[in-house]
Amino acid sequence: MKKYTHEKAHEEIDYIFKTLLPQRGMAERPEQIRLCHSILDAMLDGSIALCDAGTGIGKTFAYLTAGILHGKCRAAEGKPQRPILISTSSIALQSAIQKEYLPLLSSVLLSEGLISAPIEAVIRKGKAHYACDARLERRVRQVEGSHKNPAARQALHTAWHVLDLDQLSGMSSYDRERICVPKRCNCRRKDCRYRCFLDACQSGQYTVQICNHNLLLADLIHRSQKKKSILPDSAAIIIDEAHKLPETARQMFGVTLNAQDFAELIRSLHVERYVLAAELLSEAVEPLAEKLSLPVEEGAGFDAYQMFLERPHQVLTVICRQLEGLLTRETWRLLSAVASTVSLFYLGNPEMIFYAADHGGSMLCGTVSELAAQLQATLWRQEQPIVLTSGTLAVGKDFSRFRTAAGLTGERPVTETVCPSPFDYQHNCLLYLPPDPIPLDAADYYDRLAAQIRQLAAASHGHALVLFTSYLAMSAVKERLQAAALPFPVFTMGKRPALTLAAFRAAPGSILLATGAAWEGLDFAGDGVSLLIIPRLPFAYPDAVKEKEREDYPNLREFLRSVVVPEMQIKLRQGFGRAIRTETDTCAVAMLDPRAARGRRYFQSMAEALPGMPVTGSLRAVEHFYR
């Protein structure tokens, strides 16, 4: 039989995307094919590949195909078979790869004889996501004869048949903490389901292993510290949604604190019947927890939160002293972790950077000042090829901002590929720039902004998403729109985003006001969003991280050009991508920031970030666009 060569692998890419997949109803996309060839080349060369793939390219099929063909090349060369490791930021994408993309691709390749066995994939998670049989057995005995909630009791019994705790409903967080695999797992049970699961993951049964960025980095940190690895050695690492890697790394190489941490500790103290301690702590953290439950406010630095840390620090110090030796191991570990984190944030550390980040609310973060060095020492020194892909890694064709943020400046070869979206933005999109934009410092700014949004929503008959950069601005506009009695329902993204999204989607023609995480990750295919309004350009808030980075540039102008503006452009691209999700979607995009008006300071920067489309300053043209 003729030996399988690199040239043969590239020929099969063309055959798969030009013949096989179109036979299954998928469109032939030249940029998708080019992307797949680029990824395979990087894998075969053992290099790092940066791939900016526009919306609708089909990058998931591209890197899965390249990974599978890379495996065939390794087998032909007599190299040991190792899995492809795919890291993503979202659970939805992990599930889609395992249950949709791979099964389809596997069946196509298997039917054509391009592979000899089905491709199997497994989703890997941290220990706390899995049931420990020994701890489950102990917990079931503890609740026997008690007045436990029937649904929670049933969930405990169901856990005997479900290893992944994320697939269980009705289980309390307290029970989950008591039955999950502990951080230090020394189980010697031969029939332990978790151990059997790990053995299967190491056995070569799975061609593809999928995890999130946190677990990938945790594994790399373990390896750098000569600890036992979490994930198996892989043939290649594919990092999808790679634009989120630097921020995830900041959190993984540091410590974090959010409102849920306090709620979990207070609940555990109540369950163990240390009611006084729980109530004292609840009272002490209430002001901080309330602030953490809200998104990071524009211009609010770490100092805005630090002032609320003194009382929690004092109370936690007393509780630790009084309850030492009295709590269960799990609750004592939780108490110690929260107390030490609060102490760190309150007292500070000159070798760390402290800041606040969006996390379904606010999250306090303390991280190393030299993130680039940490990533160079862990991720970029790996021997296997690494593919990083996202729709927002580059500005135009320039990857320099991501490369700097990720510390990707080492000696390993790096290839760069930009594949623009195949969507017809010239016909399906319209950019509206108001002829008389409202000055940002106008005394009646929010009144005029709300009136402008009403006019645009009338032209589109609702179906609108308004993306704010500030929770304060969103609240101010919400009040004014509600007072105006619009003919469309108005929803505001708050503490329960999933419920708000469901209500918005169930009310066609409505308006959704959103901020924070809504700039990326939300999918509004169809006519649910036919109008996207962006009141202000999404410049990042100044914080300690930016102040530290500012030191690396000779002057403010260079810092703005190299860091601030590129980050704004990437965020703007992410927001723009919420509306146009398929070839048939149409959307008018209203950019209301006066700094983005024609001839103004950031017009060119805005234009470079967005795909080419017609531009108008006429509301009548917007109405005509919809007609």
Short mmCIF file of N, CA, C and O in Angstrom, two decimals, residues 39-49 70 74 85 234-238 382-387 412:
data_model
loop_
_atom_site.label_atom_id
_atom_site.label_comp_id
_atom_site.label_asym_id
_atom_site.label_seq_id
_atom_site.Cartn_x
_atom_site.Cartn_y
_atom_site.Cartn_z
N ILE A 39 -3.55 25.12 8.95
CA ILE A 39 -3.47 24.44 10.25
C ILE A 39 -2.69 23.13 10.12
O ILE A 39 -1.83 22.81 10.95
N LEU A 40 -2.97 22.37 9.06
CA LEU A 40 -2.25 21.11 8.86
C LEU A 40 -0.75 21.36 8.67
O LEU A 40 0.09 20.64 9.22
N ASP A 41 -0.40 22.39 7.90
CA ASP A 41 1.01 22.72 7.71
C ASP A 41 1.70 23.01 9.04
O ASP A 41 2.81 22.55 9.30
N ALA A 42 1.01 23.79 9.89
CA ALA A 42 1.59 24.13 11.20
C ALA A 42 1.77 22.88 12.05
O ALA A 42 2.78 22.72 12.74
N MET A 43 0.79 21.98 12.00
CA MET A 43 0.89 20.74 12.78
C MET A 43 2.05 19.88 12.28
O MET A 43 2.81 19.32 13.08
N LEU A 44 2.18 19.77 10.98
CA LEU A 44 3.24 18.94 10.42
C LEU A 44 4.63 19.55 10.67
O LEU A 44 5.61 18.83 10.82
N ASP A 45 4.68 20.89 10.75
CA ASP A 45 5.96 21.57 11.00
C ASP A 45 6.28 21.66 12.48
O ASP A 45 7.40 22.05 12.85
N GLY A 46 5.28 21.36 13.35
CA GLY A 46 5.50 21.48 14.80
C GLY A 46 5.56 22.91 15.27
O GLY A 46 6.19 23.22 16.29
N SER A 47 4.89 23.81 14.55
CA SER A 47 4.97 25.23 14.89
C SER A 47 3.71 25.70 15.61
O SER A 47 2.81 24.92 15.91
N ILE A 48 3.66 26.99 15.89
CA ILE A 48 2.48 27.63 16.49
C ILE A 48 1.75 28.39 15.38
O ILE A 48 2.39 29.09 14.59
N ALA A 49 0.45 28.21 15.31
CA ALA A 49 -0.35 28.86 14.27
C ALA A 49 -1.38 29.79 14.89
O ALA A 49 -2.15 29.38 15.77
N HIS A 70 -3.51 14.91 10.52
CA HIS A 70 -2.20 14.95 11.18
C HIS A 70 -1.93 13.64 11.90
O HIS A 70 -0.81 13.10 11.88
N ARG A 74 1.16 10.96 11.43
CA ARG A 74 1.97 10.45 12.54
C ARG A 74 2.01 8.92 12.52
O ARG A 74 3.06 8.32 12.73
N LEU A 85 -5.76 17.54 21.61
CA LEU A 85 -6.31 18.23 22.77
C LEU A 85 -6.92 19.55 22.31
O LEU A 85 -6.22 20.39 21.74
N SER A 234 -0.28 14.99 24.26
CA SER A 234 -1.10 15.12 23.05
C SER A 234 -0.24 15.27 21.81
O SER A 234 0.93 15.66 21.88
N ALA A 235 -0.85 14.97 20.66
CA ALA A 235 -0.16 15.14 19.38
C ALA A 235 -0.17 16.60 18.96
O ALA A 235 0.74 17.08 18.27
N ALA A 236 -1.21 17.33 19.37
CA ALA A 236 -1.34 18.75 19.03
C ALA A 236 -2.31 19.38 20.00
O ALA A 236 -3.24 18.73 20.50
N ILE A 237 -2.12 20.67 20.26
CA ILE A 237 -3.03 21.44 21.10
C ILE A 237 -3.75 22.45 20.21
O ILE A 237 -3.11 23.21 19.48
N ILE A 238 -5.07 22.44 20.28
CA ILE A 238 -5.88 23.41 19.54
C ILE A 238 -6.61 24.27 20.56
O ILE A 238 -7.38 23.75 21.38
N GLN A 382 6.02 24.04 25.14
CA GLN A 382 5.58 22.68 24.83
C GLN A 382 6.13 22.27 23.46
O GLN A 382 6.26 23.09 22.56
N GLU A 383 6.40 20.99 23.29
CA GLU A 383 7.02 20.52 22.06
C GLU A 383 6.02 20.34 20.92
O GLU A 383 6.36 20.49 19.75
N GLN A 384 4.76 20.01 21.26
CA GLN A 384 3.80 19.72 20.20
C GLN A 384 3.30 21.00 19.52
O GLN A 384 3.40 22.09 20.07
N PRO A 385 2.78 20.87 18.30
CA PRO A 385 2.23 22.05 17.61
C PRO A 385 1.04 22.61 18.37
O PRO A 385 0.29 21.88 19.02
N ILE A 386 0.88 23.93 18.29
CA ILE A 386 -0.22 24.62 18.99
C ILE A 386 -0.94 25.50 17.97
O ILE A 386 -0.31 26.32 17.30
N VAL A 387 -2.25 25.31 17.88
CA VAL A 387 -3.08 26.12 16.98
C VAL A 387 -3.99 26.99 17.83
O VAL A 387 -4.72 26.49 18.69
N ARG A 412 10.09 29.97 19.06
CA ARG A 412 9.37 29.02 18.20
C ARG A 412 8.75 29.71 16.99
O ARG A 412 8.25 30.85 17.10
#
